[in-house]
Amino acid sequence: MMNDDLIEKMGQVSFMLHKVLVKRCKAAAHFKRRFIPCYCLVYIKEGEGILSINGNEYTVAPKTLFLLHPGSLIEARGSEKYPVLMFVQAFHYRWNSPPQLANSPYSDPEHLLFNQEGLISLNDSAAVLRCLEQLHVRNDAEGTLARWKQQLIFQELLHTIMLDRQMANEQGSTQLAVEKAIAYMESHYMDEISIRSLAQNQGISPSNFAGMFKKQTGMRPVEYLAHLRMQHAKASLAAREGLKTVATKVGYRDELYFSRTFKKIVGVSPTLYAKKHSEDKLMTVFPQLNDYLPALDLRPFATLSYAGNDQIRGLLPHIAEDLKDVKIMGRWDHPDKETVLRADPQLILGTNWHSLMMDSYRNVAPTITVWMKDDWRSTLYDVAGLFGKKEQAADWLRMYDQRVAEARARLRASNQRGKSVMVLVAASDEWRVYGGKRQLGDILYRDLGLSPPQGISSASHYTVISQQDLCRLNPDYLILSTCNSNFNTQLTDELKQSGTWSALRAVQSNQVMEVPSWFNMHAPMQHLRSMNLIVNYLTSRSS
């Protein structure tokens, strides 16, 4: 966080402190996107959630500290079960313009101390909390001595953070080298990798590197690579890929050598493992993935509960009947890991949206992470590729395109193609109008070729609007929905009681379709069912 030269000059800096705020957030609270006007240290004492800083998401947990920069765009979501209690110290600082800093890069305040935004690692979290509590007690203190004491406590707080950082730097060069080597192996496990090449990449001798690696991981690099390859092999075998294909896929040219290595590490032969471990014991840890599986004739034996406001027995409503026998292993944001362990899943499917959650399952079963894309068709192909079902995915998409063509023909026959249709969604405290980039707008404007209201781009995701903006947009048809995390109907009730609502063209002509939140998802089965229901509605209105 600081170099030695800068530490010596800390006396040349003046800090302007705001009051320390202690905030207890309501369960499942959502803080919409906002810009931070000054620096903030945010210490989490209790609770769980997600904090987004300039688009980067961090897990909020007790004893974590975050630094926010002026101008940062933040958004936060709290846990329903574990509300957050946090300390917030806002502050500004400035140089006292000493002559010796005239040509230094640190003469710019942005380069001073706080060049690390986001999560700050802590060893002594108790000392940080103690300083913040002392500052909070002195919020209303008056007088020169009292303000001086506040400055001293704040300097102690910074000293604690810097000391942690210095210790981490001293210990971190070795750890960083090993972490980089592991990251390289995880990205290139299918290639030929030698200890010499790994060591050279880190500027370390092979003998020293091997010792460092074993001290950090408990394995020699060669052993670690073999275990890593076997984890990927397990996932491929569970997905019923052929033995030769799996061996090549994880970096072995010799199928026999691969089999011997697999049995040595796993304890059984690849053939026996494939028979015992199959997609029949597939578990999903992200509920929306369950929408992709039926298109490939797959189903999980277990999943985590969908927590949306329209859930049915913890399942997505439009596929709840199909998955009624699937075991629920806790909520997606609070899984029951002991239950998961006892259920003994043989393959766990998750997404990049919850990569931290996926890490906690790696010791339970082979895990596969699906990269969720704006184009759900590409995601479907990716999932199909994991299970050798790309041809089946292609067949399903051909069927979908045929349904789209039929739907367009019905709309042309009903003279609805020239009418404007708008998707209006109530979030917790804002109204969103969706464009055609993804979700329900993708169906309306890309698949069906309908027109958004003037001012809404078919290439955008969504736009936050006010009630007054509705009069300007004024669509012919209005599809009204809500975010799946929004259980509050107040926003919708207030709109329906307003003069703005009654003045809308769609309201006056009774052309408003209210739909549950699952309509606005982004997945194959949902797209097919939402499209059919919307086309039925639009064509029925014309008749």
Coordinates of C-alpha atoms in Angstrom, one line a residue:
M1 CA 0.0 0.0 0.0
M2 CA 2.9 2.4 0.7
N3 CA 6.6 2.5 -0.1
D4 CA 9.2 3.5 2.5
D5 CA 9.8 6.9 0.9
L6 CA 6.1 7.7 1.2
I7 CA 5.9 6.5 4.8
E8 CA 8.5 9.1 5.7
K9 CA 6.4 11.8 4.2
M10 CA 3.2 10.9 6.0
G11 CA 3.6 13.9 8.3
Q12 CA 3.1 16.1 5.2
V13 CA -0.5 14.9 4.8
S14 CA -3.6 16.4 6.4
F15 CA -6.7 14.3 6.9
M16 CA -10.2 15.6 7.1
L17 CA -12.5 13.1 8.9
H18 CA -16.2 12.7 8.7
K19 CA -18.2 11.1 11.5
V20 CA -17.9 7.3 11.7
L21 CA -21.3 5.9 10.8
V22 CA -22.5 2.6 12.2
K23 CA -25.1 1.1 9.8
R24 CA -27.3 -1.9 10.3
C25 CA -28.8 -2.9 7.0
K26 CA -32.2 -4.6 6.8
A27 CA -32.3 -8.2 5.7
A28 CA -32.0 -8.6 2.0
A29 CA -31.5 -4.9 1.6
H30 CA -30.5 -3.6 -1.8
F31 CA -28.5 -0.4 -2.3
K32 CA -28.9 0.9 -5.8
R33 CA -26.0 2.1 -7.8
R34 CA -24.5 5.4 -6.5
F35 CA -21.3 7.4 -6.7
I36 CA -19.1 7.9 -3.6
P37 CA -18.1 11.5 -3.1
C38 CA -15.0 10.9 -0.9
Y39 CA -12.8 8.1 0.4
C40 CA -14.5 5.6 2.6
L41 CA -13.2 2.7 4.8
V42 CA -16.0 0.2 5.2
Y43 CA -15.5 -2.5 7.9
I44 CA -18.0 -5.4 8.1
K45 CA -18.6 -6.4 11.7
E46 CA -21.5 -8.8 11.0
G47 CA -23.6 -10.2 8.1
E48 CA -23.1 -11.3 4.6
G49 CA -23.8 -10.0 1.1
I50 CA -22.3 -8.7 -2.2
L51 CA -20.6 -5.4 -2.8
S52 CA -20.0 -4.2 -6.4
I53 CA -17.3 -1.5 -6.9
N54 CA -17.1 -0.2 -10.4
G55 CA -18.5 -3.5 -11.7
N56 CA -16.2 -5.7 -9.7
E57 CA -18.1 -7.9 -7.2
Y58 CA -16.8 -8.7 -3.7
T59 CA -18.2 -11.1 -1.1
V60 CA -19.1 -9.2 2.1
A61 CA -18.3 -11.2 5.3
P62 CA -17.4 -10.4 8.9
K63 CA -13.9 -9.0 9.5
T64 CA -13.5 -7.7 5.9
L65 CA -12.4 -4.2 5.1
F66 CA -13.1 -2.3 1.9
L67 CA -11.6 1.0 0.5
L68 CA -13.8 3.1 -1.7
H69 CA -12.4 5.9 -3.9
P70 CA -14.1 9.2 -4.7
G71 CA -16.2 8.8 -7.8
S72 CA -16.5 5.0 -7.4
L73 CA -19.8 3.5 -8.5
I74 CA -21.1 1.1 -5.9
E75 CA -24.0 -1.2 -5.5
A76 CA -24.7 -3.7 -2.7
R77 CA -27.1 -6.6 -1.9
G78 CA -27.5 -7.9 1.6
S79 CA -28.3 -11.4 2.8
E80 CA -31.9 -12.2 3.8
K81 CA -30.8 -14.3 6.7
Y82 CA -27.7 -12.4 7.9
P83 CA -28.1 -8.6 7.7
V84 CA -25.0 -6.5 7.7
L85 CA -23.7 -4.3 10.5
M86 CA -20.8 -2.1 9.3
F87 CA -18.6 0.9 10.3
V88 CA -18.0 3.6 7.7
Q89 CA -15.2 6.1 8.1
A90 CA -15.4 8.7 5.3
F91 CA -12.5 11.1 4.8
H92 CA -10.6 13.4 2.6
Y93 CA -6.9 14.2 2.6
R94 CA -4.5 16.6 1.0
W95 CA -0.8 17.3 0.8
N96 CA 0.6 20.3 2.7
S97 CA 2.7 21.0 -0.5
P98 CA 6.2 20.5 0.8
P99 CA 8.9 21.8 -1.6
Q100 CA 10.6 18.4 -1.7
L101 CA 7.6 16.8 -3.3
A102 CA 7.4 19.2 -6.2
N103 CA 8.6 16.7 -8.8
S104 CA 7.3 13.6 -7.1
P105 CA 4.5 11.5 -8.5
Y106 CA 3.0 11.6 -4.9
S107 CA 2.4 15.3 -5.3
D108 CA -0.9 14.2 -6.9
P109 CA -3.1 13.1 -4.0
E110 CA -4.5 10.2 -6.1
H111 CA -1.1 8.5 -5.9
L112 CA -0.7 8.9 -2.1
L113 CA -1.8 6.0 0.0
F114 CA -5.0 4.7 -1.3
N115 CA -4.1 3.2 -4.7
Q116 CA -5.6 -0.1 -3.8
E117 CA -9.4 0.0 -4.2
G118 CA -11.7 -2.8 -3.1
L119 CA -11.0 -5.5 -0.5
I120 CA -8.1 -5.0 1.8
S121 CA -6.6 -8.1 3.4
L122 CA -6.3 -7.9 7.2
N123 CA -4.4 -10.0 9.7
D124 CA -5.3 -7.8 12.7
S125 CA -9.0 -7.1 12.2
A126 CA -9.6 -6.6 15.9
A127 CA -7.2 -3.6 15.9
V128 CA -9.0 -2.1 13.0
L129 CA -12.4 -2.5 14.7
R130 CA -11.1 -1.1 17.9
C131 CA -9.9 2.1 16.2
L132 CA -13.2 2.5 14.4
E133 CA -15.1 2.1 17.6
Q134 CA -12.9 4.7 19.3
L135 CA -13.5 7.1 16.5
H136 CA -17.2 6.5 16.6
V137 CA -17.3 7.3 20.3
R138 CA -15.5 10.6 19.6
N139 CA -17.8 11.7 16.7
D140 CA -19.2 14.7 18.6
A141 CA -16.0 15.6 20.5
E142 CA -15.1 19.3 20.4
G143 CA -11.9 21.2 21.0
T144 CA -8.4 21.1 19.7
L145 CA -7.2 18.3 21.9
A146 CA -10.2 16.1 21.0
R147 CA -9.6 16.6 17.3
W148 CA -6.0 15.8 17.8
K149 CA -6.9 12.6 19.5
Q150 CA -9.2 11.7 16.6
Q151 CA -6.3 12.3 14.2
L152 CA -4.0 10.1 16.3
I153 CA -6.6 7.2 16.3
F154 CA -7.0 7.5 12.6
Q155 CA -3.3 7.5 12.1
E156 CA -3.2 4.3 14.3
L157 CA -5.9 2.8 12.1
L158 CA -3.8 3.6 8.9
H159 CA -0.7 2.2 10.7
T160 CA -2.4 -1.1 11.4
I161 CA -3.5 -1.4 7.8
M162 CA -0.1 -0.6 6.5
L163 CA 1.6 -2.9 8.9
D164 CA -0.6 -5.8 7.7
R165 CA 0.2 -4.8 4.1
Q166 CA 4.0 -4.7 4.8
M167 CA 3.9 -8.2 6.4
A168 CA 1.9 -9.5 3.5
N169 CA 4.4 -8.1 1.0
E170 CA 7.3 -9.7 2.8
Q171 CA 5.6 -13.1 2.9
G172 CA 3.8 -12.6 -0.4
S173 CA 6.6 -12.8 -3.0
T174 CA 6.9 -16.6 -2.4
Q175 CA 3.2 -17.1 -2.2
L176 CA 2.6 -14.9 -5.3
A177 CA 5.1 -17.0 -7.3
V178 CA 3.3 -20.2 -6.3
E179 CA -0.1 -18.7 -7.0
K180 CA 1.0 -17.6 -10.4
A181 CA 2.3 -21.1 -11.1
I182 CA -1.0 -22.7 -10.0
A183 CA -3.0 -20.2 -12.2
Y184 CA -0.8 -21.1 -15.2
M185 CA -1.3 -24.9 -14.5
E186 CA -5.0 -24.5 -14.2
S187 CA -5.1 -22.7 -17.6
H188 CA -2.7 -25.0 -19.4
Y189 CA -3.1 -28.3 -17.6
M190 CA -3.8 -30.0 -21.0
D191 CA -0.3 -28.9 -22.3
E192 CA 3.2 -30.2 -21.6
I193 CA 4.4 -28.4 -18.4
S194 CA 7.8 -28.8 -16.8
I195 CA 9.1 -27.7 -13.4
R196 CA 11.9 -25.8 -15.3
S197 CA 9.4 -23.8 -17.3
L198 CA 7.3 -22.9 -14.3
A199 CA 10.4 -21.9 -12.3
Q200 CA 11.8 -19.8 -15.2
N201 CA 8.5 -18.0 -15.5
Q202 CA 8.9 -16.8 -11.9
G203 CA 12.6 -16.1 -12.1
I204 CA 13.4 -18.9 -9.6
S205 CA 15.7 -21.9 -9.8
P206 CA 13.9 -25.2 -10.4
S207 CA 15.2 -26.7 -7.1
N208 CA 14.2 -23.7 -5.0
F209 CA 10.8 -23.5 -6.8
A210 CA 10.0 -27.1 -6.1
G211 CA 10.7 -26.7 -2.4
M212 CA 8.7 -23.4 -2.2
F213 CA 5.7 -25.0 -4.0
K214 CA 5.6 -28.1 -1.7
K215 CA 5.8 -25.9 1.4
Q216 CA 2.8 -23.8 0.1
T217 CA 0.6 -26.7 -1.2
G218 CA 1.9 -29.9 0.4
M219 CA 2.6 -31.4 -3.0
R220 CA 5.4 -31.2 -5.5
P221 CA 4.5 -29.4 -8.8
V222 CA 4.3 -32.6 -10.7
E223 CA 1.9 -34.1 -8.1
Y224 CA -0.2 -31.0 -8.1
L225 CA -0.5 -31.0 -11.9
A226 CA -1.4 -34.7 -11.9
H227 CA -4.2 -34.1 -9.3
L228 CA -5.4 -31.1 -11.2
R229 CA -5.6 -33.1 -14.4
M230 CA -7.5 -35.9 -12.7
Q231 CA -10.1 -33.5 -11.4
H232 CA -10.8 -32.4 -14.9
A233 CA -10.8 -36.0 -16.1
K234 CA -13.4 -36.9 -13.4
A235 CA -15.8 -34.2 -14.7
S236 CA -15.3 -35.4 -18.3
L237 CA -15.8 -39.1 -17.4
A238 CA -18.9 -38.2 -15.4
A239 CA -20.2 -36.5 -18.6
R240 CA -19.7 -39.8 -20.4
E241 CA -16.9 -38.8 -22.7
G242 CA -14.8 -41.6 -24.2
L243 CA -11.6 -42.7 -22.4
K244 CA -9.2 -41.7 -25.3
T245 CA -10.9 -38.3 -25.6
V246 CA -10.6 -37.7 -21.9
A247 CA -6.9 -38.7 -21.8
T248 CA -6.1 -36.3 -24.7
K249 CA -8.2 -33.6 -23.2
V250 CA -6.3 -33.5 -19.9
G251 CA -2.8 -33.7 -21.5
Y252 CA -2.0 -37.4 -21.8
R253 CA -1.0 -38.8 -25.2
D254 CA -0.7 -42.4 -23.8
E255 CA -4.2 -43.7 -22.9
L256 CA -2.6 -46.5 -20.8
Y257 CA -0.4 -44.2 -18.8
F258 CA -3.4 -41.9 -18.2
S259 CA -5.4 -44.9 -16.9
R260 CA -2.6 -46.0 -14.5
T261 CA -2.2 -42.4 -13.2
F262 CA -5.9 -42.0 -12.7
K263 CA -6.2 -45.3 -10.7
K264 CA -3.2 -44.3 -8.6
I265 CA -4.7 -41.0 -7.6
V266 CA -8.4 -41.7 -7.6
G267 CA -8.3 -45.3 -6.5
V268 CA -10.4 -46.9 -9.3
S269 CA -9.9 -47.2 -13.0
P270 CA -11.4 -44.5 -15.3
T271 CA -13.8 -47.1 -16.7
L272 CA -15.2 -48.1 -13.3
Y273 CA -15.3 -44.4 -12.3
A274 CA -17.4 -43.5 -15.4
K275 CA -19.9 -46.3 -14.6
K276 CA -20.3 -45.3 -11.0
H277 CA -20.2 -41.5 -11.5
S278 CA -22.5 -40.2 -14.1
E279 CA -24.8 -37.3 -14.8
D280 CA -27.5 -39.2 -12.9
K281 CA -26.0 -37.6 -9.8
L282 CA -25.6 -34.1 -11.2
M283 CA -26.1 -31.2 -8.8
T284 CA -26.6 -27.5 -9.8
V285 CA -25.6 -24.7 -7.5
F286 CA -27.2 -21.9 -9.6
P287 CA -31.0 -22.4 -10.0
Q288 CA -31.1 -20.7 -13.5
L289 CA -28.9 -23.5 -14.9
N290 CA -31.9 -25.9 -14.4
D291 CA -33.6 -24.1 -17.3
Y292 CA -30.8 -25.2 -19.7
L293 CA -30.8 -28.9 -18.8
P294 CA -34.3 -29.9 -20.0
A295 CA -33.4 -28.7 -23.5
L296 CA -30.7 -31.4 -23.5
D297 CA -32.8 -34.1 -21.8
L298 CA -30.8 -33.7 -18.6
R299 CA -32.1 -33.0 -15.1
P300 CA -30.3 -32.6 -11.8
F301 CA -30.9 -34.9 -8.9
A302 CA -30.2 -32.0 -6.5
T303 CA -30.1 -28.2 -6.7
L304 CA -30.1 -25.1 -4.5
S305 CA -33.4 -23.2 -3.9
Y306 CA -34.4 -20.4 -6.2
A307 CA -35.2 -17.4 -4.0
G308 CA -37.3 -15.3 -6.4
N309 CA -40.6 -13.8 -5.4
D310 CA -42.5 -16.2 -7.7
Q311 CA -40.7 -19.5 -6.7
I312 CA -42.7 -22.7 -6.3
R313 CA -41.3 -25.0 -3.6
G314 CA -37.9 -23.4 -4.2
L315 CA -38.0 -24.0 -7.9
L316 CA -38.4 -21.8 -11.0
P317 CA -42.1 -21.7 -11.6
H318 CA -42.0 -22.6 -15.3
I319 CA -40.1 -25.8 -14.7
A320 CA -41.3 -26.6 -11.2
E321 CA -43.5 -29.5 -12.3
D322 CA -40.7 -31.1 -14.3
L323 CA -38.3 -30.9 -11.3
K324 CA -40.7 -31.7 -8.5
D325 CA -38.6 -34.7 -7.4
V326 CA -35.3 -32.8 -7.3
K327 CA -33.8 -32.5 -3.8
I328 CA -33.3 -28.9 -2.5
M329 CA -30.0 -28.4 -0.7
G330 CA -30.6 -25.0 0.8
R331 CA -30.8 -21.5 -0.8
W332 CA -28.5 -20.6 -3.6
D333 CA -27.0 -17.8 -1.3
H334 CA -26.9 -20.0 1.8
P335 CA -26.4 -23.7 0.8
D336 CA -26.6 -26.4 3.4
K337 CA -23.1 -27.8 2.8
E338 CA -23.5 -30.7 5.3
T339 CA -26.6 -31.8 3.4
V340 CA -24.7 -31.5 0.1
L341 CA -21.9 -33.6 1.4
R342 CA -24.3 -36.4 2.7
A343 CA -26.1 -36.4 -0.7
D344 CA -22.8 -37.3 -2.3
P345 CA -23.2 -35.6 -5.7
Q346 CA -20.9 -36.9 -8.4
L347 CA -20.7 -33.8 -10.5
I348 CA -21.5 -30.2 -9.5
L349 CA -22.4 -27.6 -12.1
G350 CA -22.1 -23.9 -11.3
T351 CA -21.5 -20.6 -13.0
N352 CA -19.0 -17.8 -13.1
W353 CA -21.5 -15.5 -11.4
H354 CA -20.8 -17.4 -8.1
S355 CA -17.2 -18.5 -8.5
L356 CA -16.5 -18.2 -4.8
M357 CA -19.3 -20.6 -4.0
M358 CA -17.9 -23.1 -6.5
D359 CA -14.5 -23.1 -4.7
S360 CA -16.1 -24.4 -1.6
Y361 CA -17.4 -27.5 -3.4
R362 CA -14.2 -28.7 -5.0
N363 CA -13.5 -31.2 -2.2
V364 CA -17.1 -32.6 -2.4
A365 CA -17.2 -33.6 -6.1
P366 CA -15.8 -32.7 -9.5
T367 CA -17.0 -29.2 -10.4
I368 CA -17.6 -27.5 -13.7
T369 CA -18.1 -23.8 -14.1
V370 CA -20.4 -22.6 -16.9
W371 CA -19.7 -19.1 -18.2
M372 CA -23.0 -17.3 -18.4
K373 CA -23.2 -15.1 -21.5
D374 CA -25.5 -12.5 -22.8
D375 CA -26.3 -14.9 -25.7
W376 CA -28.1 -17.8 -24.1
R377 CA -27.7 -19.8 -27.2
S378 CA -23.9 -19.8 -26.8
T379 CA -24.4 -20.8 -23.1
L380 CA -26.6 -23.7 -24.2
Y381 CA -23.9 -24.9 -26.6
D382 CA -21.3 -24.7 -23.8
V383 CA -23.5 -26.8 -21.5
A384 CA -24.2 -29.3 -24.3
G385 CA -20.5 -29.6 -25.0
L386 CA -19.8 -30.7 -21.4
F387 CA -22.1 -33.7 -21.8
G388 CA -21.5 -34.5 -25.4
K389 CA -24.9 -33.2 -26.5
K390 CA -24.1 -30.5 -29.0
E391 CA -26.1 -32.2 -31.7
Q392 CA -29.1 -32.3 -29.3
A393 CA -28.6 -28.6 -28.6
A394 CA -28.6 -27.9 -32.4
D395 CA -31.9 -29.8 -32.8
W396 CA -33.5 -27.8 -29.9
L397 CA -32.4 -24.5 -31.4
R398 CA -33.7 -25.5 -34.8
M399 CA -37.1 -26.2 -33.1
Y400 CA -36.9 -22.9 -31.3
D401 CA -36.2 -21.0 -34.6
Q402 CA -39.2 -22.8 -36.2
R403 CA -41.4 -21.6 -33.3
V404 CA -40.0 -18.0 -33.8
A405 CA -40.9 -18.1 -37.5
E406 CA -44.4 -19.4 -36.7
A407 CA -44.8 -16.6 -34.1
R408 CA -43.7 -13.9 -36.5
A409 CA -46.2 -15.2 -39.1
R410 CA -49.0 -15.0 -36.5
L411 CA -48.1 -11.5 -35.6
R412 CA -48.0 -10.4 -39.2
A413 CA -51.5 -11.9 -39.7
S414 CA -52.8 -10.0 -36.7
N415 CA -51.3 -6.6 -37.8
Q416 CA -49.3 -6.3 -34.6
R417 CA -45.8 -5.9 -36.1
G418 CA -46.0 -2.1 -36.3
K419 CA -47.1 -1.5 -32.7
S420 CA -44.7 -0.5 -30.0
V421 CA -44.2 -2.9 -27.1
M422 CA -42.4 -1.9 -23.9
V423 CA -41.1 -4.1 -21.0
L424 CA -41.4 -2.2 -17.7
V425 CA -39.9 -3.9 -14.6
A426 CA -40.2 -2.8 -11.0
A427 CA -36.9 -3.2 -9.1
S428 CA -36.7 -2.6 -5.4
D429 CA -36.7 1.2 -5.7
E430 CA -36.5 2.0 -9.5
W431 CA -38.3 1.4 -12.8
R432 CA -36.4 -0.3 -15.6
V433 CA -37.3 -0.4 -19.3
Y434 CA -35.6 -3.2 -21.1
G435 CA -33.9 -3.0 -24.5
G436 CA -33.2 -6.0 -26.7
K437 CA -29.8 -7.0 -25.4
R438 CA -31.1 -9.9 -23.2
Q439 CA -34.0 -11.2 -21.2
L440 CA -37.6 -10.3 -22.3
G441 CA -36.5 -7.6 -24.6
D442 CA -34.4 -10.1 -26.5
I443 CA -37.6 -12.1 -27.3
L444 CA -39.7 -9.1 -28.3
Y445 CA -37.2 -7.1 -30.4
R446 CA -34.7 -9.7 -31.7
D447 CA -36.8 -12.9 -32.1
L448 CA -40.2 -11.5 -32.8
G449 CA -39.1 -8.3 -34.6
L450 CA -41.4 -6.0 -32.6
S451 CA -40.7 -2.3 -32.0
P452 CA -39.5 -0.8 -28.7
P453 CA -40.9 2.6 -27.8
Q454 CA -39.1 5.5 -29.4
G455 CA -36.0 6.3 -27.3
I456 CA -35.3 2.8 -26.2
S457 CA -32.5 1.0 -28.1
S458 CA -33.0 -2.6 -29.1
A459 CA -29.2 -3.0 -28.4
S460 CA -29.4 -1.8 -24.8
H461 CA -29.9 -3.9 -21.7
Y462 CA -32.1 -1.7 -19.6
T463 CA -32.7 2.0 -18.8
V464 CA -33.7 3.4 -15.4
I465 CA -36.6 5.8 -15.8
S466 CA -38.9 8.0 -13.7
Q467 CA -42.7 8.0 -13.8
Q468 CA -42.6 11.2 -15.9
D469 CA -40.5 9.3 -18.6
L470 CA -43.5 6.9 -19.1
C471 CA -45.6 9.7 -20.7
R472 CA -42.8 10.3 -23.2
L473 CA -42.3 6.6 -24.1
N474 CA -46.1 5.9 -24.1
P475 CA -46.1 2.5 -25.8
D476 CA -49.0 0.8 -27.6
Y477 CA -48.5 -2.3 -25.5
L478 CA -47.1 -2.5 -22.0
I479 CA -45.7 -5.7 -20.4
L480 CA -45.4 -5.1 -16.7
S481 CA -43.2 -7.2 -14.4
T482 CA -41.0 -7.2 -11.4
C483 CA -37.4 -8.2 -10.5
N484 CA -37.3 -11.7 -8.9
S485 CA -35.7 -10.2 -5.8
N486 CA -38.4 -7.5 -5.4
F487 CA -41.1 -8.7 -2.9
N488 CA -42.5 -5.2 -2.4
T489 CA -45.5 -4.2 -4.5
Q490 CA -45.4 -0.6 -3.2
L491 CA -43.7 0.8 -6.3
T492 CA -46.3 -0.8 -8.7
D493 CA -49.2 0.2 -6.5
E494 CA -48.1 3.8 -6.4
L495 CA -47.7 3.9 -10.2
K496 CA -51.2 2.4 -10.8
Q497 CA -52.8 5.1 -8.6
S498 CA -51.0 7.9 -10.4
G499 CA -52.3 10.2 -13.1
T500 CA -49.3 9.1 -15.2
W501 CA -50.6 5.6 -15.3
S502 CA -54.1 6.4 -16.4
A503 CA -52.8 8.7 -19.1
L504 CA -50.8 5.9 -20.9
R505 CA -52.1 4.8 -24.2
A506 CA -51.7 1.1 -23.3
V507 CA -53.7 1.6 -20.1
Q508 CA -56.5 3.5 -21.8
S509 CA -56.8 0.7 -24.5
N510 CA -56.5 -2.1 -21.9
Q511 CA -53.3 -3.3 -23.6
V512 CA -51.3 -4.1 -20.4
M513 CA -50.0 -7.6 -19.8
E514 CA -48.8 -8.3 -16.2
V515 CA -46.4 -11.2 -16.0
P516 CA -44.4 -12.9 -13.2
S517 CA -40.7 -12.2 -12.8
W518 CA -39.6 -15.5 -14.4
F519 CA -40.8 -14.0 -17.8
N520 CA -37.8 -11.7 -17.6
M521 CA -35.1 -14.4 -17.2
H522 CA -32.6 -15.3 -19.9
A523 CA -32.6 -19.0 -20.7
P524 CA -33.9 -21.4 -23.4
M525 CA -37.0 -23.0 -21.7
Q526 CA -38.0 -19.6 -20.3
H527 CA -37.6 -17.9 -23.7
L528 CA -39.8 -20.5 -25.4
R529 CA -42.6 -20.4 -22.9
S530 CA -42.5 -16.6 -22.5
M531 CA -42.6 -16.1 -26.3
N532 CA -45.6 -18.4 -26.7
L533 CA -47.6 -16.7 -23.9
I534 CA -46.8 -13.2 -25.2
V535 CA -47.7 -14.0 -28.8
N536 CA -51.0 -15.5 -27.6
Y537 CA -51.7 -12.3 -25.7
L538 CA -50.9 -10.0 -28.6
T539 CA -52.8 -11.9 -31.2
S540 CA -55.8 -12.3 -29.0
R541 CA -55.9 -8.5 -28.4
S542 CA -56.1 -7.9 -32.1
S543 CA -59.1 -10.2 -32.5

